[in-house]
PDB file of N, CA and C in Angstrom:
ATOM      1  N   MET A   1      67.096 -83.715-129.668  1.00 57.00           N
ATOM      2  CA  MET A   1      67.868 -84.560-128.776  1.00 57.00           C
ATOM      3  C   MET A   1      67.999 -83.900-127.421  1.00 57.00           C
ATOM      4  N   THR A   2      67.903 -84.698-126.410  1.00 66.00           N
ATOM      5  CA  THR A   2      68.099 -84.161-125.064  1.00 66.00           C
ATOM      6  C   THR A   2      69.475 -84.562-124.563  1.00 66.00           C
ATOM      7  N   ALA A   3      70.034 -83.668-123.816  1.00 67.00           N
ATOM      8  CA  ALA A   3      71.359 -83.944-123.256  1.00 67.00           C
ATOM      9  C   ALA A   3      71.199 -84.782-121.995  1.00 67.00           C
ATOM     10  N   THR A   4      71.789 -85.944-122.016  1.00 68.00           N
ATOM     11  CA  THR A   4      71.744 -86.798-120.826  1.00 68.00           C
ATOM     12  C   THR A   4      73.094 -86.745-120.125  1.00 68.00           C
ATOM     13  N   PRO A   5      73.079 -86.673-118.815  1.00 62.00           N
ATOM     14  CA  PRO A   5      74.355 -86.631-118.102  1.00 62.00           C
ATOM     15  C   PRO A   5      75.076 -87.964-118.210  1.00 62.00           C
ATOM     16  N   GLU A   6      76.385 -87.863-118.254  1.00 61.00           N
ATOM     17  CA  GLU A   6      77.182 -89.085-118.310  1.00 61.00           C
ATOM     18  C   GLU A   6      77.181 -89.763-116.953  1.00 61.00           C
ATOM     19  N   PRO A   7      77.177 -91.099-116.943  1.00 56.00           N
ATOM     20  CA  PRO A   7      77.182 -91.788-115.648  1.00 56.00           C
ATOM     21  C   PRO A   7      78.500 -91.547-114.921  1.00 56.00           C
ATOM     22  N   ARG A   8      78.377 -91.375-113.619  1.00 55.00           N
ATOM     23  CA  ARG A   8      79.566 -91.146-112.803  1.00 55.00           C
ATOM     24  C   ARG A   8      80.005 -92.459-112.172  1.00 55.00           C
ATOM     25  N   ALA A   9      81.287 -92.549-111.880  1.00 55.00           N
ATOM     26  CA  ALA A   9      81.821 -93.759-111.252  1.00 55.00           C
ATOM     27  C   ALA A   9      81.374 -93.867-109.808  1.00 55.00           C
ATOM     28  N   THR A  10      81.110 -92.721-109.159  1.00 51.00           N
ATOM     29  CA  THR A  10      80.713 -92.737-107.751  1.00 51.00           C
ATOM     30  C   THR A  10      79.196 -92.715-107.588  1.00 51.00           C
ATOM     31  N   GLU A  11      78.486 -93.042-108.645  1.00 61.00           N
ATOM     32  CA  GLU A  11      77.035 -92.984-108.588  1.00 61.00           C
ATOM     33  C   GLU A  11      76.467 -93.960-107.558  1.00 61.00           C
ATOM     34  N   ASP A  12      77.088 -95.085-107.395  1.00 74.00           N
ATOM     35  CA  ASP A  12      76.604 -96.082-106.442  1.00 74.00           C
ATOM     36  C   ASP A  12      77.100 -95.819-105.027  1.00 74.00           C
ATOM     37  N   ALA A  13      77.987 -94.865-104.852  1.00 78.00           N
ATOM     38  CA  ALA A  13      78.562 -94.596-103.538  1.00 78.00           C
ATOM     39  C   ALA A  13      77.542 -93.883-102.661  1.00 78.00           C
ATOM     40  N   GLY A  14      77.365 -94.408-101.461  1.00 83.00           N
ATOM     41  CA  GLY A  14      76.449 -93.808-100.501  1.00 83.00           C
ATOM     42  C   GLY A  14      77.146 -92.739 -99.686  1.00 83.00           C
ATOM     43  N   PRO A  15      76.407 -92.105 -98.777  1.00 87.00           N
ATOM     44  CA  PRO A  15      76.984 -91.006 -98.012  1.00 87.00           C
ATOM     45  C   PRO A  15      78.122 -91.417 -97.082  1.00 87.00           C
ATOM     46  N   GLY A  16      78.153 -92.638 -96.594  1.00 90.00           N
ATOM     47  CA  GLY A  16      79.199 -93.042 -95.669  1.00 90.00           C
ATOM     48  C   GLY A  16      80.282 -93.905 -96.278  1.00 90.00           C
ATOM     49  N   ASP A  17      80.186 -94.176 -97.576  1.00 93.00           N
ATOM     50  CA  ASP A  17      81.145 -95.084 -98.210  1.00 93.00           C
ATOM     51  C   ASP A  17      82.579 -94.553 -98.191  1.00 93.00           C
ATOM     52  N   GLY A  18      82.724 -93.266 -98.350  1.00 94.00           N
ATOM     53  CA  GLY A  18      84.060 -92.678 -98.324  1.00 94.00           C
ATOM     54  C   GLY A  18      84.724 -92.840 -96.968  1.00 94.00           C
ATOM     55  N   LEU A  19      83.945 -92.628 -95.908  1.00 95.00           N
ATOM     56  CA  LEU A  19      84.488 -92.804 -94.561  1.00 95.00           C
ATOM     57  C   LEU A  19      84.875 -94.257 -94.308  1.00 95.00           C
ATOM     58  N   VAL A  20      84.090 -95.182 -94.811  1.00 95.00           N
ATOM     59  CA  VAL A  20      84.410 -96.601 -94.615  1.00 95.00           C
ATOM     60  C   VAL A  20      85.705 -96.940 -95.344  1.00 95.00           C
ATOM     61  N   ARG A  21      85.881 -96.434 -96.554  1.00 96.00           N
ATOM     62  CA  ARG A  21      87.124 -96.700 -97.305  1.00 96.00           C
ATOM     63  C   ARG A  21      88.341 -96.097 -96.607  1.00 96.00           C
ATOM     64  N   ILE A  22      88.209 -94.846 -96.162  1.00 96.00           N
ATOM     65  CA  ILE A  22      89.320 -94.199 -95.457  1.00 96.00           C
ATOM     66  C   ILE A  22      89.624 -94.936 -94.165  1.00 96.00           C
ATOM     67  N   GLY A  23      88.577 -95.333 -93.445  1.00 97.00           N
ATOM     68  CA  GLY A  23      88.770 -96.079 -92.201  1.00 97.00           C
ATOM     69  C   GLY A  23      89.474 -97.400 -92.438  1.00 97.00           C
ATOM     70  N   ALA A  24      89.142 -98.070 -93.520  1.00 97.00           N
ATOM     71  CA  ALA A  24      89.801 -99.343 -93.830  1.00 97.00           C
ATOM     72  C   ALA A  24      91.281 -99.139 -94.133  1.00 97.00           C
ATOM     73  N   ILE A  25      91.599 -98.076 -94.860  1.00 97.00           N
ATOM     74  CA  ILE A  25      93.002 -97.802 -95.181  1.00 97.00           C
ATOM     75  C   ILE A  25      93.783 -97.479 -93.921  1.00 97.00           C
ATOM     76  N   VAL A  26      93.214 -96.638 -93.058  1.00 97.00           N
ATOM     77  CA  VAL A  26      93.885 -96.279 -91.807  1.00 97.00           C
ATOM     78  C   VAL A  26      94.055 -97.519 -90.930  1.00 97.00           C
ATOM     79  N   PHE A  27      93.045 -98.376 -90.889  1.00 97.00           N
ATOM     80  CA  PHE A  27      93.127 -99.606 -90.106  1.00 97.00           C
ATOM     81  C   PHE A  27      94.255-100.503 -90.624  1.00 97.00           C
ATOM     82  N   ILE A  28      94.355-100.637 -91.944  1.00 97.00           N
ATOM     83  CA  ILE A  28      95.396-101.491 -92.527  1.00 97.00           C
ATOM     84  C   ILE A  28      96.789-100.941 -92.218  1.00 97.00           C
ATOM     85  N   VAL A  29      96.944 -99.616 -92.285  1.00 96.00           N
ATOM     86  CA  VAL A  29      98.233 -99.015 -91.932  1.00 96.00           C
ATOM     87  C   VAL A  29      98.576 -99.324 -90.476  1.00 96.00           C
ATOM     88  N   GLY A  30      97.600 -99.216 -89.596  1.00 96.00           N
ATOM     89  CA  GLY A  30      97.825 -99.538 -88.189  1.00 96.00           C
ATOM     90  C   GLY A  30      98.132-101.009 -87.972  1.00 96.00           C
ATOM     91  N   ALA A  31      97.482-101.876 -88.724  1.00 96.00           N
ATOM     92  CA  ALA A  31      97.743-103.313 -88.583  1.00 96.00           C
ATOM     93  C   ALA A  31      99.152-103.660 -89.050  1.00 96.00           C
ATOM     94  N   ILE A  32      99.585-103.051 -90.142  1.00 95.00           N
ATOM     95  CA  ILE A  32     100.954-103.294 -90.619  1.00 95.00           C
ATOM     96  C   ILE A  32     101.962-102.764 -89.609  1.00 95.00           C
ATOM     97  N   ALA A  33     101.684-101.595 -89.044  1.00 94.00           N
ATOM     98  CA  ALA A  33     102.579-101.039 -88.026  1.00 94.00           C
ATOM     99  C   ALA A  33     102.636-101.948 -86.799  1.00 94.00           C
ATOM    100  N   THR A  34     101.517-102.558 -86.450  1.00 94.00           N
ATOM    101  CA  THR A  34     101.499-103.470 -85.313  1.00 94.00           C
ATOM    102  C   THR A  34     102.363-104.691 -85.592  1.00 94.00           C
ATOM    103  N   LEU A  35     102.251-105.246 -86.787  1.00 93.00           N
ATOM    104  CA  LEU A  35     103.078-106.404 -87.136  1.00 93.00           C
ATOM    105  C   LEU A  35     104.564-106.057 -87.117  1.00 93.00           C
ATOM    106  N   ILE A  36     104.893-104.892 -87.630  1.00 92.00           N
ATOM    107  CA  ILE A  36     106.300-104.473 -87.646  1.00 92.00           C
ATOM    108  C   ILE A  36     106.802-104.211 -86.232  1.00 92.00           C
ATOM    109  N   THR A  37     105.957-103.652 -85.383  1.00 93.00           N
ATOM    110  CA  THR A  37     106.361-103.326 -84.024  1.00 93.00           C
ATOM    111  C   THR A  37     106.543-104.576 -83.169  1.00 93.00           C
ATOM    112  N   VAL A  38     105.759-105.596 -83.433  1.00 92.00           N
ATOM    113  CA  VAL A  38     105.844-106.829 -82.641  1.00 92.00           C
ATOM    114  C   VAL A  38     107.000-107.714 -83.119  1.00 92.00           C
ATOM    115  N   ALA A  39     107.448-107.541 -84.329  1.00 91.00           N
ATOM    116  CA  ALA A  39     108.500-108.384 -84.898  1.00 91.00           C
ATOM    117  C   ALA A  39     109.778-108.429 -84.052  1.00 91.00           C
ATOM    118  N   PRO A  40     110.283-107.312 -83.504  1.00 91.00           N
ATOM    119  CA  PRO A  40     111.501-107.400 -82.697  1.00 91.00           C
ATOM    120  C   PRO A  40     111.365-108.280 -81.447  1.00 91.00           C
ATOM    121  N   LEU A  41     110.173-108.427 -80.953  1.00 88.00           N
ATOM    122  CA  LEU A  41     109.970-109.297 -79.791  1.00 88.00           C
ATOM    123  C   LEU A  41     110.281-110.750 -80.139  1.00 88.00           C
ATOM    124  N   PHE A  42     109.950-111.152 -81.346  1.00 90.00           N
ATOM    125  CA  PHE A  42     110.205-112.528 -81.778  1.00 90.00           C
ATOM    126  C   PHE A  42     111.605-112.711 -82.357  1.00 90.00           C
ATOM    127  N   LEU A  43     112.169-111.628 -82.882  1.00 90.00           N
ATOM    128  CA  LEU A  43     113.485-111.722 -83.500  1.00 90.00           C
ATOM    129  C   LEU A  43     114.625-111.473 -82.510  1.00 90.00           C
ATOM    130  N   GLY A  44     114.295-111.003 -81.331  1.00 89.00           N
ATOM    131  CA  GLY A  44     115.310-110.769 -80.313  1.00 89.00           C
ATOM    132  C   GLY A  44     116.134-109.519 -80.553  1.00 89.00           C
ATOM    133  N   SER A  45     115.647-108.593 -81.351  1.00 90.00           N
ATOM    134  CA  SER A  45     116.390-107.357 -81.618  1.00 90.00           C
ATOM    135  C   SER A  45     115.872-106.238 -80.711  1.00 90.00           C
ATOM    136  N   GLU A  46     116.446-105.064 -80.873  1.00 91.00           N
ATOM    137  CA  GLU A  46     116.051-103.913 -80.063  1.00 91.00           C
ATOM    138  C   GLU A  46     114.632-103.479 -80.433  1.00 91.00           C
ATOM    139  N   PRO A  47     113.831-103.121 -79.448  1.00 88.00           N
ATOM    140  CA  PRO A  47     112.474-102.647 -79.772  1.00 88.00           C
ATOM    141  C   PRO A  47     112.508-101.280 -80.454  1.00 88.00           C
ATOM    142  N   PHE A  48     111.436-100.981 -81.159  1.00 87.00           N
ATOM    143  CA  PHE A  48     111.322 -99.713 -81.857  1.00 87.00           C
ATOM    144  C   PHE A  48     111.041 -98.587 -80.863  1.00 87.00           C
ATOM    145  N   PRO A  49     111.249 -97.328 -81.257  1.00 88.00           N
ATOM    146  CA  PRO A  49     110.942 -96.206 -80.362  1.00 88.00           C
ATOM    147  C   PRO A  49     109.438 -96.079 -80.109  1.00 88.00           C
ATOM    148  N   SER A  50     109.089 -95.277 -79.155  1.00 87.00           N
ATOM    149  CA  SER A  50     107.690 -95.145 -78.733  1.00 87.00           C
ATOM    150  C   SER A  50     106.769 -94.668 -79.853  1.00 87.00           C
ATOM    151  N   ILE A  51     107.273 -93.891 -80.774  1.00 90.00           N
ATOM    152  CA  ILE A  51     106.438 -93.387 -81.867  1.00 90.00           C
ATOM    153  C   ILE A  51     105.890 -94.539 -82.711  1.00 90.00           C
ATOM    154  N   ALA A  52     106.646 -95.608 -82.818  1.00 87.00           N
ATOM    155  CA  ALA A  52     106.177 -96.770 -83.582  1.00 87.00           C
ATOM    156  C   ALA A  52     104.956 -97.389 -82.909  1.00 87.00           C
ATOM    157  N   TYR A  53     104.947 -97.401 -81.582  1.00 89.00           N
ATOM    158  CA  TYR A  53     103.795 -97.936 -80.870  1.00 89.00           C
ATOM    159  C   TYR A  53     102.594 -96.999 -80.991  1.00 89.00           C
ATOM    160  N   ALA A  54     102.853 -95.710 -81.112  1.00 91.00           N
ATOM    161  CA  ALA A  54     101.761 -94.762 -81.314  1.00 91.00           C
ATOM    162  C   ALA A  54     101.102 -94.957 -82.675  1.00 91.00           C
ATOM    163  N   VAL A  55     101.885 -95.313 -83.685  1.00 93.00           N
ATOM    164  CA  VAL A  55     101.323 -95.560 -85.019  1.00 93.00           C
ATOM    165  C   VAL A  55     100.397 -96.772 -84.981  1.00 93.00           C
ATOM    166  N   CYS A  56     100.656 -97.696 -84.081  1.00 92.00           N
ATOM    167  CA  CYS A  56      99.783 -98.872 -83.951  1.00 92.00           C
ATOM    168  C   CYS A  56      98.361 -98.485 -83.556  1.00 92.00           C
ATOM    169  N   MET A  57      98.222 -97.348 -82.916  1.00 94.00           N
ATOM    170  CA  MET A  57      96.890 -96.895 -82.499  1.00 94.00           C
ATOM    171  C   MET A  57      96.006 -96.531 -83.692  1.00 94.00           C
ATOM    172  N   LEU A  58      96.600 -96.465 -84.879  1.00 94.00           N
ATOM    173  CA  LEU A  58      95.797 -96.173 -86.062  1.00 94.00           C
ATOM    174  C   LEU A  58      94.782 -97.276 -86.341  1.00 94.00           C
ATOM    175  N   MET A  59      95.018 -98.465 -85.817  1.00 95.00           N
ATOM    176  CA  MET A  59      94.018 -99.524 -85.990  1.00 95.00           C
ATOM    177  C   MET A  59      92.692 -99.102 -85.370  1.00 95.00           C
ATOM    178  N   GLY A  60      92.761 -98.616 -84.153  1.00 95.00           N
ATOM    179  CA  GLY A  60      91.542 -98.167 -83.468  1.00 95.00           C
ATOM    180  C   GLY A  60      90.926 -96.953 -84.127  1.00 95.00           C
ATOM    181  N   VAL A  61      91.766 -96.030 -84.563  1.00 97.00           N
ATOM    182  CA  VAL A  61      91.268 -94.825 -85.232  1.00 97.00           C
ATOM    183  C   VAL A  61      90.564 -95.206 -86.536  1.00 97.00           C
ATOM    184  N   GLY A  62      91.155 -96.111 -87.282  1.00 97.00           N
ATOM    185  CA  GLY A  62      90.529 -96.567 -88.522  1.00 97.00           C
ATOM    186  C   GLY A  62      89.200 -97.252 -88.285  1.00 97.00           C
ATOM    187  N   PHE A  63      89.134 -98.027 -87.206  1.00 97.00           N
ATOM    188  CA  PHE A  63      87.878 -98.693 -86.864  1.00 97.00           C
ATOM    189  C   PHE A  63      86.797 -97.667 -86.535  1.00 97.00           C
ATOM    190  N   VAL A  64      87.145 -96.628 -85.794  1.00 97.00           N
ATOM    191  CA  VAL A  64      86.175 -95.597 -85.429  1.00 97.00           C
ATOM    192  C   VAL A  64      85.716 -94.825 -86.672  1.00 97.00           C
ATOM    193  N   ILE A  65      86.637 -94.517 -87.575  1.00 97.00           N
ATOM    194  CA  ILE A  65      86.273 -93.806 -88.808  1.00 97.00           C
ATOM    195  C   ILE A  65      85.319 -94.654 -89.646  1.00 97.00           C
ATOM    196  N   ALA A  66      85.622 -95.944 -89.773  1.00 96.00           N
ATOM    197  CA  ALA A  66      84.749 -96.830 -90.551  1.00 96.00           C
ATOM    198  C   ALA A  66      83.380 -96.970 -89.888  1.00 96.00           C
ATOM    199  N   ALA A  67      83.358 -97.046 -88.565  1.00 96.00           N
ATOM    200  CA  ALA A  67      82.079 -97.141 -87.852  1.00 96.00           C
ATOM    201  C   ALA A  67      81.257 -95.872 -88.052  1.00 96.00           C
ATOM    202  N   ALA A  68      81.911 -94.720 -88.075  1.00 96.00           N
ATOM    203  CA  ALA A  68      81.202 -93.466 -88.333  1.00 96.00           C
ATOM    204  C   ALA A  68      80.607 -93.471 -89.739  1.00 96.00           C
ATOM    205  N   GLY A  69      81.321 -94.034 -90.698  1.00 95.00           N
ATOM    206  CA  GLY A  69      80.792 -94.141 -92.056  1.00 95.00           C
ATOM    207  C   GLY A  69      79.582 -95.051 -92.128  1.00 95.00           C
ATOM    208  N   VAL A  70      79.627 -96.150 -91.400  1.00 95.00           N
ATOM    209  CA  VAL A  70      78.476 -97.063 -91.363  1.00 95.00           C
ATOM    210  C   VAL A  70      77.274 -96.374 -90.738  1.00 95.00           C
ATOM    211  N   LEU A  71      77.498 -95.663 -89.637  1.00 95.00           N
ATOM    212  CA  LEU A  71      76.389 -94.965 -88.974  1.00 95.00           C
ATOM    213  C   LEU A  71      75.816 -93.869 -89.873  1.00 95.00           C
ATOM    214  N   ARG A  72      76.669 -93.183 -90.614  1.00 95.00           N
ATOM    215  CA  ARG A  72      76.193 -92.160 -91.538  1.00 95.00           C
ATOM    216  C   ARG A  72      75.354 -92.778 -92.650  1.00 95.00           C
ATOM    217  N   SER A  73      75.773 -93.932 -93.132  1.00 93.00           N
ATOM    218  CA  SER A  73      75.015 -94.628 -94.169  1.00 93.00           C
ATOM    219  C   SER A  73      73.653 -95.083 -93.640  1.00 93.00           C
ATOM    220  N   ILE A  74      73.641 -95.582 -92.415  1.00 92.00           N
ATOM    221  CA  ILE A  74      72.383 -96.013 -91.796  1.00 92.00           C
ATOM    222  C   ILE A  74      71.430 -94.832 -91.664  1.00 92.00           C
ATOM    223  N   ALA A  75      71.946 -93.698 -91.215  1.00 91.00           N
ATOM    224  CA  ALA A  75      71.106 -92.515 -91.045  1.00 91.00           C
ATOM    225  C   ALA A  75      70.529 -92.062 -92.382  1.00 91.00           C
ATOM    226  N   ALA A  76      71.324 -92.105 -93.428  1.00 89.00           N
ATOM    227  CA  ALA A  76      70.834 -91.699 -94.754  1.00 89.00           C
ATOM    228  C   ALA A  76      69.754 -92.653 -95.256  1.00 89.00           C
ATOM    229  N   GLN A  77      69.932 -93.937 -95.016  1.00 89.00           N
ATOM    230  CA  GLN A  77      68.918 -94.907 -95.444  1.00 89.00           C
ATOM    231  C   GLN A  77      67.620 -94.706 -94.681  1.00 89.00           C
ATOM    232  N   ARG A  78      67.724 -94.386 -93.402  1.00 89.00           N
ATOM    233  CA  ARG A  78      66.500 -94.132 -92.616  1.00 89.00           C
ATOM    234  C   ARG A  78      65.786 -92.884 -93.107  1.00 89.00           C
ATOM    235  N   ARG A  79      66.547 -91.845 -93.464  1.00 88.00           N
ATOM    236  CA  ARG A  79      65.910 -90.613 -93.975  1.00 88.00           C
ATOM    237  C   ARG A  79      65.186 -90.880 -95.286  1.00 88.00           C
ATOM    238  N   ARG A  80      65.792 -91.733 -96.149  1.00 86.00           N
ATOM    239  CA  ARG A  80      65.137 -92.060 -97.427  1.00 86.00           C
ATOM    240  C   ARG A  80      63.905 -92.927 -97.213  1.00 86.00           C
ATOM    241  N   ALA A  81      63.936 -93.802 -96.218  1.00 85.00           N
ATOM    242  CA  ALA A  81      62.808 -94.727 -96.003  1.00 85.00           C
ATOM    243  C   ALA A  81      61.654 -94.074 -95.255  1.00 85.00           C
ATOM    244  N   LYS A  82      61.914 -93.014 -94.510  1.00 80.00           N
ATOM    245  CA  LYS A  82      60.874 -92.393 -93.704  1.00 80.00           C
ATOM    246  C   LYS A  82      59.699 -91.868 -94.529  1.00 80.00           C
ATOM    247  N   PRO A  83      59.912 -91.145 -95.636  1.00 80.00           N
ATOM    248  CA  PRO A  83      58.767 -90.670 -96.428  1.00 80.00           C
ATOM    249  C   PRO A  83      57.984 -91.820 -97.075  1.00 80.00           C
ATOM    250  N   ALA A  84      58.639 -92.924 -97.359  1.00 73.00           N
ATOM    251  CA  ALA A  84      57.955 -94.044 -98.004  1.00 73.00           C
ATOM    252  C   ALA A  84      57.023 -94.764 -97.044  1.00 73.00           C
ATOM    253  N   ALA A  85      57.278 -94.648 -95.758  1.00 66.00           N
ATOM    254  CA  ALA A  85      56.442 -95.353 -94.781  1.00 66.00           C
ATOM    255  C   ALA A  85      55.251 -94.566 -94.431  1.00 66.00           C
TER     256      ALA A  85
END
Protein backbone atom coordinates (compact mmCIF):
# COMPACT_ATOMS: atom_id res chain seq x y z
CA MET A 1 0.00 0.00 0.00
CA THR A 2 1.17 3.47 -0.74
CA ALA A 3 0.54 6.35 1.55
CA THR A 4 -1.55 8.99 -0.14
CA PRO A 5 -1.74 12.47 1.31
CA GLU A 6 -5.07 13.56 2.65
CA PRO A 7 -6.82 16.26 0.63
CA ARG A 8 -6.48 19.72 2.07
CA ALA A 9 -9.30 22.24 2.32
CA THR A 10 -7.10 24.96 0.80
CA GLU A 11 -6.10 22.82 -2.15
CA ASP A 12 -8.16 24.91 -4.56
CA ALA A 13 -6.89 28.19 -3.11
CA GLY A 14 -4.62 30.13 -5.45
CA PRO A 15 -1.73 32.37 -4.48
CA GLY A 16 -3.83 35.55 -4.24
CA ASP A 17 -7.02 34.12 -2.76
CA GLY A 18 -6.04 34.90 0.81
CA LEU A 19 -5.40 38.55 -0.02
CA VAL A 20 -8.75 38.80 -1.78
CA ARG A 21 -10.55 37.36 1.26
CA ILE A 22 -8.73 39.67 3.68
CA GLY A 23 -9.39 42.63 1.39
CA ALA A 24 -13.09 41.81 1.28
CA ILE A 25 -13.30 41.63 5.07
CA VAL A 26 -11.46 44.94 5.48
CA PHE A 27 -13.70 46.52 2.84
CA ILE A 28 -16.85 45.31 4.62
CA VAL A 29 -15.61 46.71 7.94
CA GLY A 30 -15.00 50.05 6.24
CA ALA A 31 -18.42 49.99 4.59
CA ILE A 32 -20.15 49.33 7.91
CA ALA A 33 -18.14 52.13 9.51
CA THR A 34 -19.22 54.44 6.69
CA LEU A 35 -22.88 53.62 7.25
CA ILE A 36 -22.54 54.19 10.98
CA THR A 37 -20.66 57.45 10.46
CA VAL A 38 -23.23 58.84 8.03
CA ALA A 39 -26.20 57.90 10.24
CA PRO A 40 -25.95 60.97 12.55
CA LEU A 41 -26.33 63.25 9.53
CA PHE A 42 -29.78 61.79 8.87
CA LEU A 43 -30.76 61.37 12.51
CA GLY A 44 -29.84 64.91 13.51
CA SER A 45 -27.55 63.81 16.35
CA GLU A 46 -23.98 64.81 17.15
CA PRO A 47 -21.39 63.61 14.63
CA PHE A 48 -18.85 61.00 15.61
CA PRO A 49 -15.22 61.92 16.42
CA SER A 50 -12.61 62.10 13.67
CA ILE A 51 -11.33 58.58 14.35
CA ALA A 52 -14.66 57.20 13.13
CA TYR A 53 -14.10 58.91 9.78
CA ALA A 54 -10.60 57.45 9.64
CA VAL A 55 -12.05 53.94 10.02
CA CYS A 56 -14.13 54.64 6.91
CA MET A 57 -10.90 54.71 4.94
CA LEU A 58 -10.70 50.95 5.41
CA MET A 59 -12.97 50.64 2.39
CA GLY A 60 -10.18 51.91 0.16
CA VAL A 61 -7.54 49.88 1.96
CA GLY A 62 -9.61 46.73 1.55
CA PHE A 63 -10.06 47.44 -2.14
CA VAL A 64 -6.30 47.85 -2.61
CA ILE A 65 -5.57 44.61 -0.70
CA ALA A 66 -8.09 42.70 -2.82
CA ALA A 67 -6.67 44.21 -6.02
CA ALA A 68 -3.18 43.11 -4.95
CA GLY A 69 -4.54 39.58 -4.48
CA VAL A 70 -6.06 39.60 -7.96
CA LEU A 71 -2.80 40.83 -9.48
CA ARG A 72 -0.86 38.14 -7.61
CA SER A 73 -3.24 35.49 -8.93
CA ILE A 74 -2.87 36.81 -12.48
CA ALA A 75 0.92 36.71 -12.20
CA ALA A 76 0.84 33.12 -10.95
CA GLN A 77 -1.43 32.04 -13.79
CA ARG A 78 0.89 33.67 -16.33
CA ARG A 79 3.91 31.88 -14.83
CA ARG A 80 2.08 28.54 -15.09
CA ALA A 81 0.96 29.21 -18.68
CA LYS A 82 4.35 30.39 -19.95
CA PRO A 83 6.03 26.93 -20.12
CA ALA A 84 2.97 25.47 -21.85
CA ALA A 85 3.18 27.99 -24.68
